[in-house]
Structures are given as structure tokens and as C-alpha cells.
Short mmCIF file of C-alpha atoms in Angstrom, two decimals:
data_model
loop_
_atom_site.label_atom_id
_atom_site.label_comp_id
_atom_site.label_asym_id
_atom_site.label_seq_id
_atom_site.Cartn_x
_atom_site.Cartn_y
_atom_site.Cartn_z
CA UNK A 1 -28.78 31.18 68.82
CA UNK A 2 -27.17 34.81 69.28
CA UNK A 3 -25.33 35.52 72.28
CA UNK A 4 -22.65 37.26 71.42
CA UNK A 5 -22.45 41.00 69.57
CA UNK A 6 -19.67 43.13 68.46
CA UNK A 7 -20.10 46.37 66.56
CA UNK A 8 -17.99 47.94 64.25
CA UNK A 9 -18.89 51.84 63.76
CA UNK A 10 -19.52 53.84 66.64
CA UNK A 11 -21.59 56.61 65.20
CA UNK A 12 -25.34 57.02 65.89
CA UNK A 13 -26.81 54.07 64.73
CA UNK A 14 -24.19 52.28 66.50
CA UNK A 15 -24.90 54.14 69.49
CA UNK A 16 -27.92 53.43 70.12
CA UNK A 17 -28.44 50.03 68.55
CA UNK A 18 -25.58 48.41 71.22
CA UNK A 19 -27.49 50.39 73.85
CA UNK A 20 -30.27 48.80 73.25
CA UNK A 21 -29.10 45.24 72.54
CA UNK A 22 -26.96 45.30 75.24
CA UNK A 23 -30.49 45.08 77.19
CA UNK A 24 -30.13 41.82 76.23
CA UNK A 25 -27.06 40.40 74.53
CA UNK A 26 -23.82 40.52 75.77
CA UNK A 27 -22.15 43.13 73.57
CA UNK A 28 -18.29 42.00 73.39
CA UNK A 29 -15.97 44.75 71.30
CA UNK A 30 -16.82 48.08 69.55
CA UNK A 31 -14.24 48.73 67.07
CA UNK A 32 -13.75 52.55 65.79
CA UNK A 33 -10.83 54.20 64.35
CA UNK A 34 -11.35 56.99 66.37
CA UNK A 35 -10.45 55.09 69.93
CA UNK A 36 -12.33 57.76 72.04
CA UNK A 37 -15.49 57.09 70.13
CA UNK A 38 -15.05 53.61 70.60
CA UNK A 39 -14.35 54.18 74.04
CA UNK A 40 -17.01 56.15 74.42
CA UNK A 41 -19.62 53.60 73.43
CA UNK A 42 -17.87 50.69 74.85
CA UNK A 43 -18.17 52.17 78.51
CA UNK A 44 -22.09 52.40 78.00
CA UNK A 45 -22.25 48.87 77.14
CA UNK A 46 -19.55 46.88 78.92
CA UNK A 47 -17.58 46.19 75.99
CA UNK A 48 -13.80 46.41 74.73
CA UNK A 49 -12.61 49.34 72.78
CA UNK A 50 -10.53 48.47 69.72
CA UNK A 51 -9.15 50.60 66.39
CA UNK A 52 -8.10 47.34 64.13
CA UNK A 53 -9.54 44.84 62.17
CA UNK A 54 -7.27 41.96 63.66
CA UNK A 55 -7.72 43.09 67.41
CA UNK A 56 -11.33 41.54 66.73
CA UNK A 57 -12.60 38.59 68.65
CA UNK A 58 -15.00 35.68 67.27
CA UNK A 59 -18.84 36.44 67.63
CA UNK A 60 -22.07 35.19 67.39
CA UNK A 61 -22.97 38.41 65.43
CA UNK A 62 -20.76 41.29 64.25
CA UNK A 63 -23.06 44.42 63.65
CA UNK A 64 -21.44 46.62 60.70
CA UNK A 65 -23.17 50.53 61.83
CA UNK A 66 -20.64 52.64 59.50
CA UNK A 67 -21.73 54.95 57.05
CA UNK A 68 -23.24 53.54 53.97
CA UNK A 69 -20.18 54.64 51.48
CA UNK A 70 -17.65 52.74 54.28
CA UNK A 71 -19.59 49.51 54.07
CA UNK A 72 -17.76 47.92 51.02
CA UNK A 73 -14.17 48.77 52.13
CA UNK A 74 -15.06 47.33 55.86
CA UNK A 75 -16.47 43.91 54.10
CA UNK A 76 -13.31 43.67 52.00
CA UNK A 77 -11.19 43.73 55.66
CA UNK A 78 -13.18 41.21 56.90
CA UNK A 79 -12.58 39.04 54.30
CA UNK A 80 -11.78 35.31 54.75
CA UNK A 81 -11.34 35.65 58.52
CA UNK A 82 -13.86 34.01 60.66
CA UNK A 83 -14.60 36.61 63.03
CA UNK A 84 -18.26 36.13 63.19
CA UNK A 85 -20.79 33.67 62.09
CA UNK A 86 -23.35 35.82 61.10
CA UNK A 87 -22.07 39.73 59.74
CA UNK A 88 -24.39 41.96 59.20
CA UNK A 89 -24.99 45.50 58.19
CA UNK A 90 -27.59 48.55 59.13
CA UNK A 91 -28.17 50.37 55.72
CA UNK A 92 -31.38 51.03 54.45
CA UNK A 93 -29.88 51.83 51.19
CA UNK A 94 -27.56 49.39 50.61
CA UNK A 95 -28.18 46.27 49.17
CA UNK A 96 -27.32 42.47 50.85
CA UNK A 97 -25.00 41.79 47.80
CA UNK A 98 -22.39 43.98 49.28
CA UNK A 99 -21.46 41.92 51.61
CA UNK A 100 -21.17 38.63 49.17
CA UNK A 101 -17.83 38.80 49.00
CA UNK A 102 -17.67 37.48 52.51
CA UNK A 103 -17.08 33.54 53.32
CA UNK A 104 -19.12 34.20 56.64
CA UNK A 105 -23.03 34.20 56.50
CA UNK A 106 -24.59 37.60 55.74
CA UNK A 107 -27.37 39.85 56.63
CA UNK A 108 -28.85 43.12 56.58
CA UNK A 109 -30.46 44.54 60.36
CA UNK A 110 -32.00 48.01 58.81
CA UNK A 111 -33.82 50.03 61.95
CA UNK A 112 -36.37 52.42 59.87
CA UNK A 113 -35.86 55.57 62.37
CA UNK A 114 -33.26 58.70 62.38
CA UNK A 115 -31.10 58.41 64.87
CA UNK A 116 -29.73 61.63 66.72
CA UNK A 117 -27.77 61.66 69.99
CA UNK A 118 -30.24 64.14 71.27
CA UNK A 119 -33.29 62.18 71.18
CA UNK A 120 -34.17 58.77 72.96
CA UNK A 121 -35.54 56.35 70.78
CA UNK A 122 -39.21 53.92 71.06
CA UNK A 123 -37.48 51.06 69.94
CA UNK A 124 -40.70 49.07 70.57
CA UNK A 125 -42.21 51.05 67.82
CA UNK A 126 -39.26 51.41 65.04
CA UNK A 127 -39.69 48.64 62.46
CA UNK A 128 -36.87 47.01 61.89
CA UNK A 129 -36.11 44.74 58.43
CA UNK A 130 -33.92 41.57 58.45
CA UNK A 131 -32.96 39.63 55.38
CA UNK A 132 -30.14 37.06 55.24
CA UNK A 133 -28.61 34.86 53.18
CA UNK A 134 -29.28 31.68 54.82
CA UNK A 135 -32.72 30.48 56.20
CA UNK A 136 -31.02 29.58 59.63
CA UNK A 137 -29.47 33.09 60.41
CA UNK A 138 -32.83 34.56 59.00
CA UNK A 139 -34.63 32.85 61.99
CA UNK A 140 -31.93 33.78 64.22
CA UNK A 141 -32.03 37.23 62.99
CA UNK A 142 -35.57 37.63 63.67
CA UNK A 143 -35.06 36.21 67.37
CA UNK A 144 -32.50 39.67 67.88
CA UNK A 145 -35.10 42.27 66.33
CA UNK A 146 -37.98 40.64 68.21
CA UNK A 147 -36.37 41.49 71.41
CA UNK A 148 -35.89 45.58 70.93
CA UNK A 149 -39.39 45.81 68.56
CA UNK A 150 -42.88 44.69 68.15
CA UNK A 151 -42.42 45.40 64.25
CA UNK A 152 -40.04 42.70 62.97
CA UNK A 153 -40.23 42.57 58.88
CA UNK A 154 -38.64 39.73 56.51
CA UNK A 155 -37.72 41.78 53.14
CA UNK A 156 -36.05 41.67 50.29
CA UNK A 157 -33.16 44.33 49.53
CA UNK A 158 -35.13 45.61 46.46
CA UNK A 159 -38.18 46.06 48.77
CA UNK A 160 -36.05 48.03 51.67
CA UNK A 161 -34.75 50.24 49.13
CA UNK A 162 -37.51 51.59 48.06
CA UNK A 163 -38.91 52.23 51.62
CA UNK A 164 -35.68 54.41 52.14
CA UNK A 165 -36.13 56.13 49.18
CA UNK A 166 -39.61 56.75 50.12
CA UNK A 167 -38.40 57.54 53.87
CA UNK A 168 -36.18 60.61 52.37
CA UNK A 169 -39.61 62.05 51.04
CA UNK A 170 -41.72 61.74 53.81
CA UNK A 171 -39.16 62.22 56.35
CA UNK A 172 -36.20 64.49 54.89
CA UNK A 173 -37.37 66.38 52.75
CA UNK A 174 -40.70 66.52 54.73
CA UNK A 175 -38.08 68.11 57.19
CA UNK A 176 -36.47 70.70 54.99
CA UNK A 177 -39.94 72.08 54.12
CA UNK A 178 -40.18 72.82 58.06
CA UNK A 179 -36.94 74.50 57.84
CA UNK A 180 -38.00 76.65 54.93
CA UNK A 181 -40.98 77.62 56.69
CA UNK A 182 -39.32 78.19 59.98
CA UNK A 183 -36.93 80.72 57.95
CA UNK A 184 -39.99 82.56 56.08
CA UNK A 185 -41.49 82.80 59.56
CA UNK A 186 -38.33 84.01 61.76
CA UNK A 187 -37.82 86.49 58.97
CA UNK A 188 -41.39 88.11 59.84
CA UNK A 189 -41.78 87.70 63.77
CA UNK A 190 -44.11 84.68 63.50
CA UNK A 191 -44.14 82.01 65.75
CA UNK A 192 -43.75 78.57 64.03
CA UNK A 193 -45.48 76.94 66.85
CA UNK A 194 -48.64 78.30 65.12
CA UNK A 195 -48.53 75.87 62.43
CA UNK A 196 -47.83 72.88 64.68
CA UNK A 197 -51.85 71.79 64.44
CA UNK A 198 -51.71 72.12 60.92
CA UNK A 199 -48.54 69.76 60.51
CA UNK A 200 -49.91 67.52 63.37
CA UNK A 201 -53.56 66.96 61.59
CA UNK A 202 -51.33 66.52 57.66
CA UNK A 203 -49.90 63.80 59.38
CA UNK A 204 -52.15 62.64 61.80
CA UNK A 205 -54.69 62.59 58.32
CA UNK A 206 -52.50 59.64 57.07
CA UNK A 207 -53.51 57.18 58.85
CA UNK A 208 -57.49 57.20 57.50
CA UNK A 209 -56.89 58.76 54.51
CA UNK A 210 -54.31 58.96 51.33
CA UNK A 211 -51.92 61.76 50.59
CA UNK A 212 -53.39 61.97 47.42
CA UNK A 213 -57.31 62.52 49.20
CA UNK A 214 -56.24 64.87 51.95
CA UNK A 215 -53.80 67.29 49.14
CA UNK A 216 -55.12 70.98 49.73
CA UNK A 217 -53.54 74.14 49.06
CA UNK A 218 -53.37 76.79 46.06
CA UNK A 219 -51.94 74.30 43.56
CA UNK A 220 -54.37 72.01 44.46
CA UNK A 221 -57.11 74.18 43.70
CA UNK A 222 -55.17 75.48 40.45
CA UNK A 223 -55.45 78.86 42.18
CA UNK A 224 -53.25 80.98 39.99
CA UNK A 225 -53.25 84.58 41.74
CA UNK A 226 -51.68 83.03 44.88
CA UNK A 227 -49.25 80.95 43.24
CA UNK A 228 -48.11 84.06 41.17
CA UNK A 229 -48.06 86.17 44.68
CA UNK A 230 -46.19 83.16 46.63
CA UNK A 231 -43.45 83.08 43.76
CA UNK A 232 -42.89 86.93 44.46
CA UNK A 233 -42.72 86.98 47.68
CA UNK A 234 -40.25 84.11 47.45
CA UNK A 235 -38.10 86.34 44.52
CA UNK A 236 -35.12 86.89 46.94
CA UNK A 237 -34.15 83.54 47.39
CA UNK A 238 -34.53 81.34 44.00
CA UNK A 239 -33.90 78.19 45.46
CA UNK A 240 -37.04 78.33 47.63
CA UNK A 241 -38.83 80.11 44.67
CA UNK A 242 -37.62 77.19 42.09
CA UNK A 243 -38.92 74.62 45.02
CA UNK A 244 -42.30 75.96 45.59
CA UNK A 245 -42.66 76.17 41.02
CA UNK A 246 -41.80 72.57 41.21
CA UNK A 247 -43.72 70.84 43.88
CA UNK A 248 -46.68 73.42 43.00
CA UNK A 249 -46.43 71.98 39.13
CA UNK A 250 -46.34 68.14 40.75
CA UNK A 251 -49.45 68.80 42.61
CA UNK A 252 -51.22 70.36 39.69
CA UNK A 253 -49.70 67.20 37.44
CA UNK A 254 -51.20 64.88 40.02
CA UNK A 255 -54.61 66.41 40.12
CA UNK A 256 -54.65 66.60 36.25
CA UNK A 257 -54.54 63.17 35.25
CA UNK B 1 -71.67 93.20 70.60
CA UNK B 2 -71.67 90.61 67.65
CA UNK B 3 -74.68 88.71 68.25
CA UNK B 4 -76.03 87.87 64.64
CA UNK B 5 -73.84 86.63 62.16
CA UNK B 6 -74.82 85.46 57.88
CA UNK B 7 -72.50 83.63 55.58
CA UNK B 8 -71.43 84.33 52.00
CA UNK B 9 -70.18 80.74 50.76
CA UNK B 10 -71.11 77.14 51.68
CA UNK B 11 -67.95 74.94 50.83
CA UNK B 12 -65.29 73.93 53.19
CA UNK B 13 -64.52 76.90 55.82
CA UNK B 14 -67.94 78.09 55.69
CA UNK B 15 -69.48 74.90 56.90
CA UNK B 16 -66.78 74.48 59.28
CA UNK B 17 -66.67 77.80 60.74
CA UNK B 18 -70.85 78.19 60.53
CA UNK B 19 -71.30 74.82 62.71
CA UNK B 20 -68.57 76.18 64.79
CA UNK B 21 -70.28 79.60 65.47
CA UNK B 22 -73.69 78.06 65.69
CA UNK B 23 -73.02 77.02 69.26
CA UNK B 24 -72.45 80.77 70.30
CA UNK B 25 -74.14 82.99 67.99
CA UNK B 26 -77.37 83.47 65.60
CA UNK B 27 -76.43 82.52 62.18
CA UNK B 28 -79.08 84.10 59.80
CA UNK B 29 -78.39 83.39 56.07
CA UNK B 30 -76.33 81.55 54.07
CA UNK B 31 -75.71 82.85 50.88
CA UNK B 32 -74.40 80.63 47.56
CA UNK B 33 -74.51 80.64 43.92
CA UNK B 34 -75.97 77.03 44.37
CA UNK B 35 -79.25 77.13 45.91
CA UNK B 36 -78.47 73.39 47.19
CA UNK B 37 -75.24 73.97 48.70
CA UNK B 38 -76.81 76.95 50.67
CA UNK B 39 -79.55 75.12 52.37
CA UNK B 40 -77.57 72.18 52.86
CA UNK B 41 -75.41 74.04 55.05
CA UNK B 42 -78.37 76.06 56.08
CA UNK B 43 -80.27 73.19 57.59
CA UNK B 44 -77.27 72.62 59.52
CA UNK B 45 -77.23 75.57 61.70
CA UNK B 46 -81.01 76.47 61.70
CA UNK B 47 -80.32 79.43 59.31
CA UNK B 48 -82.25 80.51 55.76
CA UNK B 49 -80.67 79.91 52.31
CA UNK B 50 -80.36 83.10 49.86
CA UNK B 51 -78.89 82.89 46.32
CA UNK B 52 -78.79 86.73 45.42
CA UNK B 53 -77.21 89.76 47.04
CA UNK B 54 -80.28 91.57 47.53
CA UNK B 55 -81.71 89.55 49.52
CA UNK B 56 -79.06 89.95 52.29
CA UNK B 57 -80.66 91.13 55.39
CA UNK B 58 -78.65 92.94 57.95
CA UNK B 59 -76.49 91.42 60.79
CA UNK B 60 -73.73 92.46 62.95
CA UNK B 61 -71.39 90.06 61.62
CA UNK B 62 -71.08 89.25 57.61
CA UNK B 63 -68.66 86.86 56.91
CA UNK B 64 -67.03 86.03 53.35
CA UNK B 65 -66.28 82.31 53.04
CA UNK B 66 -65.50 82.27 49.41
CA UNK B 67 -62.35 81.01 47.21
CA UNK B 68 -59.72 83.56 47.30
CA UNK B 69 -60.35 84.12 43.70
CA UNK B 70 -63.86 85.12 44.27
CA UNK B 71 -63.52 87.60 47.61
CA UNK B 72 -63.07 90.85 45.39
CA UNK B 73 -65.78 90.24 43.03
CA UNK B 74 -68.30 89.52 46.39
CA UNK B 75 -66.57 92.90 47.71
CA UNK B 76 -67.53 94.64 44.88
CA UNK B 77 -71.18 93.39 44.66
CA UNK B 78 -71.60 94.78 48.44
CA UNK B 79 -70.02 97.80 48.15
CA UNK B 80 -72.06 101.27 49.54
CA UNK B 81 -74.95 98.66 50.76
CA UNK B 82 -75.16 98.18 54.69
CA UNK B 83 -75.63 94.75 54.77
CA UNK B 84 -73.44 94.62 58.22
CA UNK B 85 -71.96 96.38 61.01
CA UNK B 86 -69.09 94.34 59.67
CA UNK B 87 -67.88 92.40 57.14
CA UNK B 88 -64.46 89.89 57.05
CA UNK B 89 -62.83 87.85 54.62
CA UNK B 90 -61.17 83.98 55.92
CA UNK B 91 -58.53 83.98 53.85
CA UNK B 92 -54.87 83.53 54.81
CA UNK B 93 -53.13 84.75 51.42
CA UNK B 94 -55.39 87.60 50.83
CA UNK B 95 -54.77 91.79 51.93
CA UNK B 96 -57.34 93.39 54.35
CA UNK B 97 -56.87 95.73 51.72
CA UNK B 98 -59.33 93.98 49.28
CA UNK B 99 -62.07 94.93 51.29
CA UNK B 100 -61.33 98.79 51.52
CA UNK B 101 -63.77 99.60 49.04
CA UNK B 102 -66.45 98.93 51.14
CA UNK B 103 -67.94 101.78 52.97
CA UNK B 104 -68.57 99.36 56.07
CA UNK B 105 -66.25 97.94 58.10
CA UNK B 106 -63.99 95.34 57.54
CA UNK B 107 -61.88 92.90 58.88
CA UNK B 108 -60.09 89.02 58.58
CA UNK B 109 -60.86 86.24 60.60
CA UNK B 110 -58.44 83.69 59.65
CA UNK B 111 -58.23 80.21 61.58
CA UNK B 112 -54.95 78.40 60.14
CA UNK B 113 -56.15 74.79 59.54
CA UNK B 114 -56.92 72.66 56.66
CA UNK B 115 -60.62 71.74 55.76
CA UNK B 116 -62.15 68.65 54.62
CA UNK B 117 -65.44 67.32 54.93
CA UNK B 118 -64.53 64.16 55.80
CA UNK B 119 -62.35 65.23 59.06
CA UNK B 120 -63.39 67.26 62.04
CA UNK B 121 -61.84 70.30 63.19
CA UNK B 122 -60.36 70.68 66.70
CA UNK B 123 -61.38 74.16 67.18
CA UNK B 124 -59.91 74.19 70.64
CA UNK B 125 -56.41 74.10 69.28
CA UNK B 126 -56.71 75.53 66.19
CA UNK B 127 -54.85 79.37 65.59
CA UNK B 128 -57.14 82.07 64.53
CA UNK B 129 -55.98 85.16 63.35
CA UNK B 130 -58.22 88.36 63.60
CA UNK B 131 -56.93 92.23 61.69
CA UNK B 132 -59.60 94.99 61.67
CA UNK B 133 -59.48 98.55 60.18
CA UNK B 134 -60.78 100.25 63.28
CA UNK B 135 -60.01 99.31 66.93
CA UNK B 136 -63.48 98.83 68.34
CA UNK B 137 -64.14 96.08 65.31
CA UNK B 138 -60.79 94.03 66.53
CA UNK B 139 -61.98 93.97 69.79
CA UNK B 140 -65.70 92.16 68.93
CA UNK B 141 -63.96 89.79 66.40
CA UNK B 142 -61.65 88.44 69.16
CA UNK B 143 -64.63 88.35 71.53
CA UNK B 144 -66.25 86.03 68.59
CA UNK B 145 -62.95 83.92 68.38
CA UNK B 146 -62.22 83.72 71.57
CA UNK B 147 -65.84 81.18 71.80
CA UNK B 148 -64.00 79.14 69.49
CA UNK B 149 -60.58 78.65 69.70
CA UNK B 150 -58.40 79.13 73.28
CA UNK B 151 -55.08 80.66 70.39
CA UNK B 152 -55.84 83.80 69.12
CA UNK B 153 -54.26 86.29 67.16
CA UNK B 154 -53.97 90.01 66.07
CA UNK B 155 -51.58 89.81 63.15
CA UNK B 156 -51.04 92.15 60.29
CA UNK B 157 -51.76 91.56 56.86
CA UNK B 158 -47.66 90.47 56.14
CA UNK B 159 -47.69 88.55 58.93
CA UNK B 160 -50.53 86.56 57.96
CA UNK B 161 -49.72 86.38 54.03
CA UNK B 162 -46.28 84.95 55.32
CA UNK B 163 -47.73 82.13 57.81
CA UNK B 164 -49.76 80.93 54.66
CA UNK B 165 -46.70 80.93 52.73
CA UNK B 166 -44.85 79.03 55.52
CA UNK B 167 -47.82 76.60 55.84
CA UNK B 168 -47.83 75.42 52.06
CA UNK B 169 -44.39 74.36 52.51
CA UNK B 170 -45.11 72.95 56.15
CA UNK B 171 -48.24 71.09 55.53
CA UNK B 172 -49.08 71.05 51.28
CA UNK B 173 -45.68 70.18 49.98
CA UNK B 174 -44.93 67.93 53.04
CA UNK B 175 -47.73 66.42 52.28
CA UNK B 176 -47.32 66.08 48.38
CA UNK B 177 -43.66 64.18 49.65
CA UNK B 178 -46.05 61.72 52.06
CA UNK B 179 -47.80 61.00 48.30
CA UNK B 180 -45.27 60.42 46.61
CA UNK B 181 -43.71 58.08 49.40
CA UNK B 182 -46.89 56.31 49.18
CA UNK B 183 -46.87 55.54 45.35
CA UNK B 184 -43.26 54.59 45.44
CA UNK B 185 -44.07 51.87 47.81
CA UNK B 186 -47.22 50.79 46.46
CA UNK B 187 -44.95 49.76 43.34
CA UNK B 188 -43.56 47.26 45.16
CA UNK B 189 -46.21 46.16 47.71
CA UNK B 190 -44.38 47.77 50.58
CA UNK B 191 -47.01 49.49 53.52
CA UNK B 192 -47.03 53.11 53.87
CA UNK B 193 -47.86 52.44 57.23
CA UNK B 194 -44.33 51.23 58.29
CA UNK B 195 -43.09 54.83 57.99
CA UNK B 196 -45.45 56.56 59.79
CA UNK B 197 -43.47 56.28 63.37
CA UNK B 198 -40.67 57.62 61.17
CA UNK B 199 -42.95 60.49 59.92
CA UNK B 200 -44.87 61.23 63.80
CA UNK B 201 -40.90 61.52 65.48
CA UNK B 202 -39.91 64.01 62.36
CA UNK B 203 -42.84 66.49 63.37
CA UNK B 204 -42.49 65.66 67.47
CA UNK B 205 -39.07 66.97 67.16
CA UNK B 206 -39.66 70.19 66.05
CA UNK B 207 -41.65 71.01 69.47
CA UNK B 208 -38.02 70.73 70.75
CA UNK B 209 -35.05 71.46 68.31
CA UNK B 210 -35.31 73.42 65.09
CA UNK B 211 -35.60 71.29 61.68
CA UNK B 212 -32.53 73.06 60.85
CA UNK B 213 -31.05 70.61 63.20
CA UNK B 214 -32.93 68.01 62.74
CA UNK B 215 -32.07 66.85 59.40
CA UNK B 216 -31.35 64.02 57.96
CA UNK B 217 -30.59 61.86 55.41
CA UNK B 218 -28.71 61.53 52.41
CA UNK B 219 -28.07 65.22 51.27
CA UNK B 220 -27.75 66.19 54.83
CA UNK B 221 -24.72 63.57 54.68
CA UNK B 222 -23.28 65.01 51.26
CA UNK B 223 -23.73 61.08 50.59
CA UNK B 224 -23.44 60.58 46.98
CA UNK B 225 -23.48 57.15 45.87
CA UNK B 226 -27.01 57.54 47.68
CA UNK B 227 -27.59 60.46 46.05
CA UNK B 228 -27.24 58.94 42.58
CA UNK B 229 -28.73 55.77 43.49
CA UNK B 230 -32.47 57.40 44.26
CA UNK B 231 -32.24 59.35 41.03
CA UNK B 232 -31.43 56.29 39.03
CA UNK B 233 -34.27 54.25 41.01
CA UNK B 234 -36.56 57.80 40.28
CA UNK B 235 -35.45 57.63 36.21
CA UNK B 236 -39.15 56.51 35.21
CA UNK B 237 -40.21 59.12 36.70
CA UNK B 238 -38.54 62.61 35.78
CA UNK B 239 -41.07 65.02 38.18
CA UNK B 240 -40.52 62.74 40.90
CA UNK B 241 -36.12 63.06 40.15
CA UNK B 242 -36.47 66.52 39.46
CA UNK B 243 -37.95 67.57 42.97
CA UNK B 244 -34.90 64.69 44.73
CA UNK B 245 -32.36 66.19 43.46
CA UNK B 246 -33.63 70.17 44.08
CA UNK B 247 -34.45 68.88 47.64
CA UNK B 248 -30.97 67.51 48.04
CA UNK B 249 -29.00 70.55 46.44
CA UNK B 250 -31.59 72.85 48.80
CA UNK B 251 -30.49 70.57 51.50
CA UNK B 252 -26.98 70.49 50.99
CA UNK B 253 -26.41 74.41 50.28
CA UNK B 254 -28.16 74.67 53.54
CA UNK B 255 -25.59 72.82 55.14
CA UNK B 256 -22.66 74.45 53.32
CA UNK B 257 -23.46 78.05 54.91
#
């Protein structure tokens, strides 16, 4: 059974992962190179700041939050040393296997949610993934997740890859069509708080129906005359222009075959 | 005063909009190409069915439901024929202008939402946007609006074209992304459904901070072994890679201003 947590990263995930653990777990060491990060996370959680590998203490669970490109070179300095019994990591996108190089047992603890140090976040509601190498820490996995959310998943790597790939769609790029329409909109006097139904009922759509039922719009409809006007209005900036061609095409694809 | 108001169109905004009116105001005819269509919607609000022009009978309020494609033609078949005290178009993407060769008056009543039969409309909240030629006219069509929706609008004819511009990227394309989030899972039996907390705290946050900074992800990160990875797991399907990685160079030349 998990007692014991230490995290190493001290970025957003991190953040507010320990926060919430620390709920219940007793979160022992947050290790950052920058030692005011560390710091800075350790004093919300009762832990021990540290900057080095070998200034870590043994743990029931050692949490790897880093960025997904540091992942690898933080496995390789854990290697052969015993400093958990169970290391996992938090990357949607990254798959168990990089952490095989490890003697210790490994996992993957993958909260689906974007993380900013602005906004508080309903853990109860985030799902969160766990897959492990072994059976035993699997269980003991679970037993973690169950206590910040009510949507605990077993999957396989190949499985939560795809759901972050299909996150970046629905949620960032979702997003940067927001900020293209909050730019069209500043550039005219409009208030963008006018479209807020519009977005609320796309989404709010999703949970009776499919995308592909509720698509509307001029490509949709094949409506050529405001395509054509869109594109020109869009002619000083081509990246937004070149955007609006290619989604419009996608739509019309879709609704084709 | 408007007080009597007839229909040219049955499909989506009509019926929508007709219902909606019904509560306040006389609705007298509905006119369609499709004699079933018309008294479909007809029997709905207690009004009579007309297929032909001529047999328009005068009312205060004549209002143009038709496909964007099809509002000049209808403009040109009422022209120098006093059919109305005045007459409006509903469309977002289309100039008051195309209405200036009527001799009567004319105006836009716009209501920014999307349309389905299958979903109701919350009036209440929904943004209608009203332009008139002469004063006197803008002042009875927000006296009409004003039964239906608590957000109205006097906006010009760029303002409006440039709000349905914004809300193709806002709620269209973002909702082309949710579909093709939802195929990409259903390829590997993952559920849609496990994003949507994901999807309802992307669109919450805009009430509060700008989507400018509020994004996320990958591109937002400059994170290219991600980067790579989604267009290699997107290689059987080149419309799908093509709109990744113009999202993700939209994204990131966003971020390098």
C-alpha cells in the first residue's frame, strides 16, 4: 500500500498533483533543479526541497511530473538505485516503455486536464489513466487515483496516446480557433462574449449528439459565395486564410463521402 | 407597431424563429417552394401555407428565412411590390445592402446561434442582432427582439459579417476538431466522453482569461518529439496531418510574436 510520495518536477502538473495528494499521502521530497521552485512547492505540501538525484530518499511512490522530452534523461538517473518501489510518470504522450530501463517497478499516472497555475482544478471530475507493469502496483495504483477522482481508467499506452492526440484537437486547437476569433473580433469592436452561447451549445451538443450530426456552417452546406467572401476578408493574414481553406475542405470531404 | 408578421422559408431558422415569434405576434403566411415544408411549419404556428409570390398578402413584418444563396433572388422577385411595411433578411454573412433594391424597407434580424431540429433554442440567451436603413424601422425590430431574447444588438453590416466569420472558427471548426477527436478514438475503442471535462474547462476559461493565454499543448510548448509523434500516428490520414501540423505552426508563430 502507498504511503509515501516524492515528486520530481515542480512545474504545473507537479503543482497541483502533490497538492492534491498531499490531501492524503504524506508527500516526502520535491526535487527541482531550480531550488526556489522546489521550494516553492515543497512549502505547500510539507515536504523537503532538493536539486540532486542522490539527495533522494526511498519511497513508496516517486511521481516523475517533468516535461515529456526530460522524461528519458530523468529515468536514465534513476537507474539501478532503489529509490522507490513503484516510479511513475504523468505523460499522456509518452509511452510506459520509457521507463523500462528501470530495475524498479513502473507506471504511468496520466491526469487528462490542462493544468495552469491560474485555475483550480475538479479533481473529482478529471479522469485519470494508470497502467503499470506489474499487476500488484496496478492495484495499488488505482487505490492513489481513486482517492483525488471518481474517473479511475486501466489503459494501455497505445490507448492513452491516442486520447492525447485526440485531446490536442478538441482541446488545443479547439483553443486556438477561440483565439483567432477573439483577434477577428477585437480588430472590429465586437464583443467575444457574444459568441459564448454559441460555443457553450457546440459543446454542450456533444453529449446527445456526434460531431459529425451537429457540423453546420458554410462548408457544411457547400455554400460557395461565403466561403469565397470569408477567404477575402481573411487575405491579410494567410495563415488564418490557409486555416479556414483547410478545415473548410475537411468538412466538405467529410460530408462528401 | 409590428403586429403581423409572414415568413419566406420553412427550414431551420424559419421554424425556429416562427415558433419563437408565435408567442408574441400574428404570424400570417409561410411561404416555400415545397408546399409540404410550408404547412408543416404552418400548422405549427396557426398560420396559412403559400407557394408563389403573388399570393403574399401584406403584413407589417416580412421576414426572409432563406439560404444565403437564395436571399437576392427572393429580393428580386419582391422588388416594387408592397408586400410589407418591412422586410429583413436572418443572415449573419450577408450585406443589408442586398436588399436595397427594394423600394420598401429593409432591415436584418440576425440571432447568432446554430439551428437544428433536433435541439431547442434558448432564446433567452441567445444574441440577436438588428441593422435597419431608416431609424424608425430599427426601433420596431428591437421592440420585436426584445420579446425574444433579453441580448440585443444594433450592429453594422462589418460588424456582423465579422462575428460570423469569428463564429465559424469558434463554433464550426471547433467543432470539426471535436469530430475528428471522436473518430480517432473510436479506432481504438477509447470514449469520447472521457474528454469532455477537458473540452467544458477549455470553453469555461475563456469567461475569465483570453485563449491567447490559455493555450496549451504541444505547439504551445515548441515540443517536438510530440510534434512528430502525432503526425506519424496521423500518417493514414493526410487531411487529418495536414490541419496538426498548420494548427501547430499557427500555434507556435503565435507564440513567437
Amino acid at each position: 500500500m502507498i504511503k509515501t510520495i516524492s515528486f520530481i518536477g515542480s512545474g504545473r502538473v507537479a503543482t497541483h498533483l502533490a497538492i492534491a495528494l498531499a490531501e492524503h499521502f504524506d508527500i516526502h521530497q520535491i526535487m527541482s533543479r531550480n531550488v526556489e521552485h522546489a521550494q516553492n512547492l515543497a512549502n505547500k505540501v510539507a515536504a523537503c526541497a532538493i536539486t540532486n538525484f542522490d539527495e533522494l530518499k526511498h519511497v513508496d511512490l516517486l511521481i516523475i511530473a517533468v516535461s515529456d522530452n526530460e522524461i528519458k534523461l530523468v529515468a536514465e538517473n534513476l537507474k539501478n538505485i532503489g529509490y522507490a518501489n513503484l516510479v511513475v510518470h504523468t505523460s499522456g504522450s509518452t509511452d510506459l516503455k520509457v521507463l523500462s530501463g528501470l530495475e524498479l517497478n513502473s507506471g504511468v499516472l496520466y491526469p487528462l486536464q490542462t493544468f495552469s497555475f491560474e485555475h483550480q482544478v475538479d479533481w473529482k471530475s478529471t479522469p485519470l489513466f494508470i497502467e503499470a507493469t506489474l499487476q500488484d502496483n496496478q492495484q495499488q495504483l488505482m487505490a492513489v487515483v481513486k482517492s483525488l477522482s471518481q474517473r479511475c481508467y486501466e489503459y494501455t499506452s497505445e490507448q492513452r496516446l491516442s486520447l492525447h492526440l485526440a485531446a490536442v484537437f478538441a482541446c488545443n486547437f479547439t483553443n486556438h480557433c477561440y483565439d483567432i476569433a477573439q483577434q477577428i473580433l477585437s480588430n472590429k469592436a465586437v464583443d467575444f462574449e457574444l459568441l459564448m452561447p454559441l460555443i457553450t451549445s457546440t459543446t454542450h451538443k456533444l453529449h446527445q449528439t456526434s460531431a459529425f450530426e451537429n457540423q453546420t456552417g458554410p462548408a457544411r452546406r457547400d455554400d460557395t459565395n461565403i466561403l469565397n467572401m470569408h477567404q477575402e476578408m481573411l487575405s491579410d493574414q494567410p495563415k488564418w486564410e490557409e486555416i479556414y481553406r483547410l478545415m473548410s475542405e475537411s468538412i466538405q470531404k467529410r460530408f462528401q463521402n
